[in-house]
Tab-separated table of C-alpha atoms in Angstrom:
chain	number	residue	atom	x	y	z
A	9	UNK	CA	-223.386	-37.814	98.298
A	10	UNK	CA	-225.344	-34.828	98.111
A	11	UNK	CA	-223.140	-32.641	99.305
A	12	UNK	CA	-220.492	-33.664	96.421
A	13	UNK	CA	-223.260	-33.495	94.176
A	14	UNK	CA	-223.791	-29.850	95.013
A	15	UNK	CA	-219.831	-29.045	94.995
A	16	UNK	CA	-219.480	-30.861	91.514
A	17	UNK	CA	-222.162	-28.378	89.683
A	18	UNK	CA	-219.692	-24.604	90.447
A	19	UNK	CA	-216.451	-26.874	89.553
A	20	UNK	CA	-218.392	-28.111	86.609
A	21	UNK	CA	-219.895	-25.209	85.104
A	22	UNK	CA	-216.599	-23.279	85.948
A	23	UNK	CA	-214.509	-25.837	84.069
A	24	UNK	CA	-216.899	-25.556	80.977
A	25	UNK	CA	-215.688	-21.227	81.191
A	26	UNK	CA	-212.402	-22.646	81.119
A	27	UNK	CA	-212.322	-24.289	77.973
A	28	UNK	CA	-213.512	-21.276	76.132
A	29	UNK	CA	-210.289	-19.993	73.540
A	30	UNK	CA	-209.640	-17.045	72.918
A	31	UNK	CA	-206.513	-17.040	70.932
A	32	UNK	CA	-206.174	-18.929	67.651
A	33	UNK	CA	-206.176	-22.528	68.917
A	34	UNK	CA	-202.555	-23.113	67.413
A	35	UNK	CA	-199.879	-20.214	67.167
A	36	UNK	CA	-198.483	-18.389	64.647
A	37	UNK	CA	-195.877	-15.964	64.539
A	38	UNK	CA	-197.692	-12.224	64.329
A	39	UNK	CA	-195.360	-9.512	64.441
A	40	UNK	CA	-197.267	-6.403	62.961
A	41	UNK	CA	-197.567	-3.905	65.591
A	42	UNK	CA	-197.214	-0.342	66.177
A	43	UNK	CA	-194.265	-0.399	68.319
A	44	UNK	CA	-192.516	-2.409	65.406
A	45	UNK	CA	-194.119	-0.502	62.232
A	46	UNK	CA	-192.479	2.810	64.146
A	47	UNK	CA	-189.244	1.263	63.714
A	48	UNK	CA	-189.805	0.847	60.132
A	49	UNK	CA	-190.883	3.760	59.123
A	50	UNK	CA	-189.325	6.436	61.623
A	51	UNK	CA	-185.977	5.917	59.217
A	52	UNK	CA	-188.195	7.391	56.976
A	53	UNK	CA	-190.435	10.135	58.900
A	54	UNK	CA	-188.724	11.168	61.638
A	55	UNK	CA	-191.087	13.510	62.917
A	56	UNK	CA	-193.696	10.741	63.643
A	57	UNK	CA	-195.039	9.429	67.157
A	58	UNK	CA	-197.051	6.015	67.930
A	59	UNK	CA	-200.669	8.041	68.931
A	60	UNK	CA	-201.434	6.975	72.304
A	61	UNK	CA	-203.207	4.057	73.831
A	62	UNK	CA	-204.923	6.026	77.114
A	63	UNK	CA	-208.596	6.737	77.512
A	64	UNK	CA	-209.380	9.750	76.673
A	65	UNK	CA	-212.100	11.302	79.083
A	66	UNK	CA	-215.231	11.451	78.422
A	67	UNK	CA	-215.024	7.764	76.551
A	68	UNK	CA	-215.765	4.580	77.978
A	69	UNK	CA	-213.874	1.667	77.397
A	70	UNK	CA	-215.420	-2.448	77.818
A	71	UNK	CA	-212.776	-4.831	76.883
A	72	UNK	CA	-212.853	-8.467	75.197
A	73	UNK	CA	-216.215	-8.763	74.686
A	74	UNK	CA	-217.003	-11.765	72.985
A	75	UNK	CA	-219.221	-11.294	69.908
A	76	UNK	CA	-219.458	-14.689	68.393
A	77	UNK	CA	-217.988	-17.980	68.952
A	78	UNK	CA	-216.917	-20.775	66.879
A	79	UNK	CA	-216.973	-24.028	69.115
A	80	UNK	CA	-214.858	-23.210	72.130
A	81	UNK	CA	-213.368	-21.003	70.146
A	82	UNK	CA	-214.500	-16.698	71.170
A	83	UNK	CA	-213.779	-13.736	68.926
A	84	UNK	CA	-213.733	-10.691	70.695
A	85	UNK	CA	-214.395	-7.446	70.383
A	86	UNK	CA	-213.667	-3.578	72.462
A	87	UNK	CA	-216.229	-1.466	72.784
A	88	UNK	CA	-215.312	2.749	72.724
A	89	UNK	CA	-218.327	4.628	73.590
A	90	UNK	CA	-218.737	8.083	74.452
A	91	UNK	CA	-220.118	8.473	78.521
A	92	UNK	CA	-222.655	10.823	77.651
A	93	UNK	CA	-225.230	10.568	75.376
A	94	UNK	CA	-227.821	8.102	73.814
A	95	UNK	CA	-228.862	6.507	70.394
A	96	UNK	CA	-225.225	6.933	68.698
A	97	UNK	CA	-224.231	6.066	65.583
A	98	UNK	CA	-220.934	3.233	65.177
A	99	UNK	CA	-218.548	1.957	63.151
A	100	UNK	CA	-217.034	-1.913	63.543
A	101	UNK	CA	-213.617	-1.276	62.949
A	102	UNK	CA	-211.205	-4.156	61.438
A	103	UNK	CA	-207.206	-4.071	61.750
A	104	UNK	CA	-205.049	-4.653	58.786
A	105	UNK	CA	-202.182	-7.114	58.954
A	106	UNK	CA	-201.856	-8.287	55.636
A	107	UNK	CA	-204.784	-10.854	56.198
A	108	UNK	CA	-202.357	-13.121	58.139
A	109	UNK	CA	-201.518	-10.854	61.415
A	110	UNK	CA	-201.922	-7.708	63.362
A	111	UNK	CA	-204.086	-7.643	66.394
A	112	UNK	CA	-207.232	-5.426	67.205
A	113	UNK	CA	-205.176	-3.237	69.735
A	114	UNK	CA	-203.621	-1.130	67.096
A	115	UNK	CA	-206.823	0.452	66.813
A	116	UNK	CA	-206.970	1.514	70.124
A	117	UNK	CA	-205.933	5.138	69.414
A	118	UNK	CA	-208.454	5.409	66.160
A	119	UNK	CA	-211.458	3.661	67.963
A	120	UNK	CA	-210.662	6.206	71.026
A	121	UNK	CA	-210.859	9.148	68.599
A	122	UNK	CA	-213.941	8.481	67.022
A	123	UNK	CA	-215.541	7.650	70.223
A	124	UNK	CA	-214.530	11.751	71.243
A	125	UNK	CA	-216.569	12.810	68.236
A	126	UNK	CA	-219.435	10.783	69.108
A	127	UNK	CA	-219.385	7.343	67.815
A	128	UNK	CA	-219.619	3.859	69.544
A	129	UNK	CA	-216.926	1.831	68.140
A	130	UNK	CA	-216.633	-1.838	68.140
A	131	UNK	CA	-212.859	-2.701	67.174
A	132	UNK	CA	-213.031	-6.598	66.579
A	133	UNK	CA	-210.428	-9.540	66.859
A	134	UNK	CA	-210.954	-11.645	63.866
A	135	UNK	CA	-209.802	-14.957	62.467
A	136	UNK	CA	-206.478	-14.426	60.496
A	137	UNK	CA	-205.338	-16.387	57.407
A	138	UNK	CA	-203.343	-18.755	59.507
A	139	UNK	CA	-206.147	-20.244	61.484
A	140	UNK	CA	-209.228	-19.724	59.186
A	141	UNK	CA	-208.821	-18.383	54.928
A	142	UNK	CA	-210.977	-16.878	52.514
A	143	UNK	CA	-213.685	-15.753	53.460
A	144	UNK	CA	-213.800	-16.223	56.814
A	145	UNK	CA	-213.040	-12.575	58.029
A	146	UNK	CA	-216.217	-11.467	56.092
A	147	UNK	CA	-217.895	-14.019	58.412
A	148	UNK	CA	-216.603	-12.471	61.256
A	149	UNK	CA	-216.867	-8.867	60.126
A	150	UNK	CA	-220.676	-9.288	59.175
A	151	UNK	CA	-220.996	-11.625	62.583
A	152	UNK	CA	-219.772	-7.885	64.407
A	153	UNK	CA	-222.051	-5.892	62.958
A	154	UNK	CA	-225.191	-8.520	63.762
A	155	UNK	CA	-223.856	-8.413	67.389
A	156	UNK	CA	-224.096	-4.643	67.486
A	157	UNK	CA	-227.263	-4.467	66.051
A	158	UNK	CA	-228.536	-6.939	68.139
A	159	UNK	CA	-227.453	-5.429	71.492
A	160	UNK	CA	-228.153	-1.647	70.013
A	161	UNK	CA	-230.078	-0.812	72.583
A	162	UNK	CA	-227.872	-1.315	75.499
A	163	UNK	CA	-224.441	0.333	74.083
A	164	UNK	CA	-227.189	3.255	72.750
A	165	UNK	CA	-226.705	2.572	69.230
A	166	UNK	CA	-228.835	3.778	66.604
A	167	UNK	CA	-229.428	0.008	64.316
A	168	UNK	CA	-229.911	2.050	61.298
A	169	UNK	CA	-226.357	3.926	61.206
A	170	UNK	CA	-223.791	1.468	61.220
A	171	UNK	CA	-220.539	1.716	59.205
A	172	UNK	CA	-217.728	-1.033	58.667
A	173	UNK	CA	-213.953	0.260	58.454
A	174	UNK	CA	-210.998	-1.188	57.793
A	175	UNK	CA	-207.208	-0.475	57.794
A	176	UNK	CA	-205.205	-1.731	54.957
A	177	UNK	CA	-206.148	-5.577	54.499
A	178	UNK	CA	-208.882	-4.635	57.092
A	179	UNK	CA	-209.919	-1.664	54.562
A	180	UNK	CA	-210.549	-4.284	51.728
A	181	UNK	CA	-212.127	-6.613	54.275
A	182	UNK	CA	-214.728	-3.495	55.090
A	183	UNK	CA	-215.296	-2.642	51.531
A	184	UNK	CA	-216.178	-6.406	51.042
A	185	UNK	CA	-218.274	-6.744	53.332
A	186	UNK	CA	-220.208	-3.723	53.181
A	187	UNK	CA	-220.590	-3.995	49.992
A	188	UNK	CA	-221.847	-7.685	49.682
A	189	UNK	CA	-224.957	-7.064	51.765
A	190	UNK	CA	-227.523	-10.489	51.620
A	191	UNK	CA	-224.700	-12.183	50.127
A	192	UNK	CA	-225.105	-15.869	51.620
A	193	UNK	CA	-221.284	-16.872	50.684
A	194	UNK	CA	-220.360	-14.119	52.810
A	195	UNK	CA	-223.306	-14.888	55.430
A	196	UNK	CA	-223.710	-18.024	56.354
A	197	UNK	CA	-225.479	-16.994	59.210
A	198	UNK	CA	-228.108	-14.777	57.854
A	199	UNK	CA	-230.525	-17.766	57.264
A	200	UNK	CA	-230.741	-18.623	60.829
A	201	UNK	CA	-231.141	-14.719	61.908
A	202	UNK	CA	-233.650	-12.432	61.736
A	203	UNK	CA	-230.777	-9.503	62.389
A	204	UNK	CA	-229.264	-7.726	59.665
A	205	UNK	CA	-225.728	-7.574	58.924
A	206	UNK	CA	-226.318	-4.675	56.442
A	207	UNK	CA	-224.029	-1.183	56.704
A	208	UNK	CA	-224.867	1.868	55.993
A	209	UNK	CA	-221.341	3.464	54.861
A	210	UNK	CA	-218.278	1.962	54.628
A	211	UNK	CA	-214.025	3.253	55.394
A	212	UNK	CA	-212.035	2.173	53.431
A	213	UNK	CA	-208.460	3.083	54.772
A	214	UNK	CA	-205.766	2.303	52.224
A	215	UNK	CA	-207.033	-0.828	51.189
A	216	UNK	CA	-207.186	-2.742	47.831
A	217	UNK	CA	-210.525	-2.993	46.146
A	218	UNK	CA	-209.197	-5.644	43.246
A	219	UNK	CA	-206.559	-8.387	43.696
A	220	UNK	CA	-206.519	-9.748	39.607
A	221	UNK	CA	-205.392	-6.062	38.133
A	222	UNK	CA	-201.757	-6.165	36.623
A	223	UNK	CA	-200.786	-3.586	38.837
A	224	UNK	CA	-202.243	-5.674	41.871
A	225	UNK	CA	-200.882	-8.701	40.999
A	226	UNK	CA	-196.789	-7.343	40.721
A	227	UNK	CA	-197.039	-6.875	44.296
A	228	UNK	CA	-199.678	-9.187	46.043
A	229	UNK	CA	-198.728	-12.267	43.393
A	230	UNK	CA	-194.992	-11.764	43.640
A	231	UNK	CA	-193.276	-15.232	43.421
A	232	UNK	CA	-190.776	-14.403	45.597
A	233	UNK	CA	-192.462	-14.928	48.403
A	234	UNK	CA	-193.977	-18.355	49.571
A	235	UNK	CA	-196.771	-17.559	50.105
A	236	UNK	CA	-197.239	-14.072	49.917
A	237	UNK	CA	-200.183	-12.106	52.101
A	238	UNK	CA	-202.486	-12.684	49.547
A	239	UNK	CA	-201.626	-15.999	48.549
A	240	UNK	CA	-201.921	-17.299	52.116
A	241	UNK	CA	-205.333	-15.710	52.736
A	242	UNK	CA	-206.609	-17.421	49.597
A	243	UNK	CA	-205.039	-20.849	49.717
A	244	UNK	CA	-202.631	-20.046	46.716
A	245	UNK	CA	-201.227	-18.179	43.929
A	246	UNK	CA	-203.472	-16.086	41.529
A	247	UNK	CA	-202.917	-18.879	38.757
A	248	UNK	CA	-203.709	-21.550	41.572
A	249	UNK	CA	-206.870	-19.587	43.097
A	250	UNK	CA	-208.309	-17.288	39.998
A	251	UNK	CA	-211.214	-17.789	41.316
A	252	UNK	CA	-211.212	-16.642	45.354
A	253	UNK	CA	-208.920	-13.931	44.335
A	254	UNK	CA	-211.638	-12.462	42.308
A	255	UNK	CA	-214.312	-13.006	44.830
A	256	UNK	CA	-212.176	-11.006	47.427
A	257	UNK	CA	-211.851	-8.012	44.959
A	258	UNK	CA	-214.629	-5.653	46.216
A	259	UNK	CA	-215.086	-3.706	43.004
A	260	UNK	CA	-216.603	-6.512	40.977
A	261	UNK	CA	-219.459	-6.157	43.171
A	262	UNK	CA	-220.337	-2.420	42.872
A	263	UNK	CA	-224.523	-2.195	42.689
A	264	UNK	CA	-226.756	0.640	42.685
A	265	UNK	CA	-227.903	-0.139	46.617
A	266	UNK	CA	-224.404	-0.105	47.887
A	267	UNK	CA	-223.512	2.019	50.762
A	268	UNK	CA	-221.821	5.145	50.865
A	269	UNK	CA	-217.791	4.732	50.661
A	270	UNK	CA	-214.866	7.135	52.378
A	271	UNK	CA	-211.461	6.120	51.035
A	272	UNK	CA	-208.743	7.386	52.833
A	273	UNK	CA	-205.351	6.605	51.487
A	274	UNK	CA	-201.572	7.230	51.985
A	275	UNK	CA	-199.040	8.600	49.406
A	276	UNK	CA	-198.023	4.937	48.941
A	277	UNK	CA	-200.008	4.483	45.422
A	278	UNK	CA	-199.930	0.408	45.384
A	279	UNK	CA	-202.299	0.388	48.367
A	280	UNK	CA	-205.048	2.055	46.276
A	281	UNK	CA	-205.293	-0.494	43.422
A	282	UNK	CA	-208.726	-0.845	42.353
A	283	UNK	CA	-210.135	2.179	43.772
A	284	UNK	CA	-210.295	4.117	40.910
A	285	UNK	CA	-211.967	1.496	38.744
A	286	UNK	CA	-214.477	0.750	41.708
A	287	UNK	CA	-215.188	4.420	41.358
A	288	UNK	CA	-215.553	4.371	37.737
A	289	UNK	CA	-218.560	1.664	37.871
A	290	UNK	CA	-220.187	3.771	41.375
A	291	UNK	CA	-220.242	7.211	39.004
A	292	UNK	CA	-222.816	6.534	36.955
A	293	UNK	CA	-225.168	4.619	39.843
A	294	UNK	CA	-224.979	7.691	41.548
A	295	UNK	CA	-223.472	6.219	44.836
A	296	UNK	CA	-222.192	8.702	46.928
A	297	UNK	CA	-218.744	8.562	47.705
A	298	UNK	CA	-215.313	10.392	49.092
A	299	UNK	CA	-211.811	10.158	48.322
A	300	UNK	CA	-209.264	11.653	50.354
A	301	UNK	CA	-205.172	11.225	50.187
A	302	UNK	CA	-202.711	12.130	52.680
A	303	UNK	CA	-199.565	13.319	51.537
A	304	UNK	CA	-196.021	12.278	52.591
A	305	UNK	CA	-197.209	10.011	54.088
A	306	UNK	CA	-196.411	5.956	55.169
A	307	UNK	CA	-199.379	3.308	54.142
A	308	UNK	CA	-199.832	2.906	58.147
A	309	UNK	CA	-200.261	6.912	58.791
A	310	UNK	CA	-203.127	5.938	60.904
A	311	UNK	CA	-201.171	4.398	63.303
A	312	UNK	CA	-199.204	7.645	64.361
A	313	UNK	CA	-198.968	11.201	65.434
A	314	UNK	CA	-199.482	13.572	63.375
A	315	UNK	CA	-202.359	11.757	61.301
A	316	UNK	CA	-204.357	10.260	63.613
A	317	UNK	CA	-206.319	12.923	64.385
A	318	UNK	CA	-206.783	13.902	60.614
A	319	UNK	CA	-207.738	10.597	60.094
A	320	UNK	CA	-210.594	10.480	62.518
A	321	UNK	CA	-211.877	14.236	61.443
A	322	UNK	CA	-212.165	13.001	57.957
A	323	UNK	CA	-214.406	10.160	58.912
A	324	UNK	CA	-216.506	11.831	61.459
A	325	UNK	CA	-217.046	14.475	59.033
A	326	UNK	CA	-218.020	11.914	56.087
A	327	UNK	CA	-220.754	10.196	58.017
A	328	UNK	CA	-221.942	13.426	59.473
A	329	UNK	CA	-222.537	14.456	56.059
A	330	UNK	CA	-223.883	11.272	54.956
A	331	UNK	CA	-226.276	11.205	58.596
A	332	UNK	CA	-227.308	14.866	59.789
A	333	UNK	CA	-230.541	15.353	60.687
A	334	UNK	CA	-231.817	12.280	60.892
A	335	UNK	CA	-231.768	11.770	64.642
A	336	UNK	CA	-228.426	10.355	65.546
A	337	UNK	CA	-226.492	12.601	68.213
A	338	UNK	CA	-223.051	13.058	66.335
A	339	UNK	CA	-220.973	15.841	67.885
């Protein structure tokens, strides 16, 4: 009996691992990718090329780290980190996918970039609009950015120089949550932690910053589709949800302590709704911000060759700007 008793504690224990989920717990179809983008938009811009997945060297690469868990169910997280050098500043980077799909290895070639010119970069799974709505990915986002903070010390992190980014729906799910600091709707957890979830600068790459503008609405309300991207993420139409859709549009909650912002954005005009009103209500609080457009380009130029680089430079060069001299070691 004692023997059995000592067998039954490994298969036990290694049972309970088991049960752990990383995937959404019930599937959904989630086609946005980089291989399938490219077939998109190469019709279009024939020149591009999908930037690469390798390793650069010199960067370090830990996969599926799990950063918070829900239940049985684990979000996870890559970490990019540069192999030499200590007390680093980072950036939690979030995918776009139209709230309702993509997947955290599209950022591969972006969070590999910015961990050449210095950065550690956490690029994050998070709950999608099938499995979990509004505001869910804020939780997640801000539940990142406690993790890293919390375990700054051994991925040499400097705590105080931590940026959110985002691509596309992941670019207004940055904004948001860098921008809603101490904001218990949007941190649930912050009561029962003595970590911050606080950023200080946010990326905004060609995302919205307001869903309820006319111009916003034509496209991300369009009753032709059932539901669209929008309208799934918040449970329903603008008439059906007034209320979540303007909680999820970032610049209703500009304030004089909010972080620094980069916007980055394509030639496609619709994916920068909002920004220049944000901007408007930021002038006059003197926030500090950056706005930079790529011409000719496709809303996704992030994903390919030859932006990708570009894309990197312009943020490495923002938060050098915004954190020189104050002790972080950015190349």
């Amino acid at each position: 009996m004692k023997q059995l008793a000592l067998l039954f504690v490994p298969l036990f224990f290694f049972g309970c691992a088991r049960s752990v989920i990383t995937e959404p717990p019930v599937p959904f179809e989630n086609t946005y990718t980089a291989e399938n983008t490219y077939q998109k938009e190469v019709k279009h811009f024939p020149h591009i090329e999908i930037a690469s997945l390798d390793t650069p060297d010199g960067v370090r690469v830990e996969r599926d780290v799990t950063y918070v868990q829900y239940g049985r169910r684990a979000l996870q997280l890559d970490l990019h980190r540069p192999e030499a050098g200590s007390f680093r500043p980072a950036v939690v980077l979030v995918h776009g996918g139209g709230w309702r799909s993509g997947y955290r290895k599209n950022l591969t070639p972006l969070a590999n970039a910015l961990a050449e010119r210095g950065f550690v970069v956490a690029n994050i799974s998070y709950r999608l609009a099938p499995e979990a709505r509004f505001p869910a990915a804020i939780h997640d986002v801000k539940a990142a950015i406690r993790w890293l903070r919390e375990h700054a010390e051994a991925y040499d992190v400097n705590p105080d120089q931590i940026a959110v980014g985002g691509t596309s729906a992941g670019g207004q799910i940055a904004s948001l949550t860098g921008i809603t600091a101490g904001d218990p709707y949007f941190d649930p957890q912050q009561k029962h932690s003595s970590i911050s979830s606080d950023v200080q600068a946010i990326l905004n790459i060609d995302g919205l910053s307001d869903f309820t503008s006319e111009e916003a609405r034509y496209y991300e309300d369009d009753p032709s589709k059932t539901p669209s991207s929008a309208g799934s993420w918040f449970g329903g139409r603008y008439a059906e949800q007034t209320e979540l859709w303007h909680k999820g549009s970032p610049t209703y909650y500009v304030h004089a302590e909010m972080p620094p912002i980069l916007y980055l954005n394509s030639a496609q005009e619709r994916f920068g709704v909002g920004r220049d009103e944000m901007i408007a209500k930021m002038k006059p609080l003197g926030i500090e911000y950056h706005v930079r457009r790529f011409d000719n380009t496709p809303h996704t130029f992030w994903l390919f060759d030859p932006w990708l680089q570009p894309t990197a430079d312009e943020i490495a060069a923002f938060l050098q700007r915004l954190w020189s001299g104050s002790g972080s070691a950015v190349e």
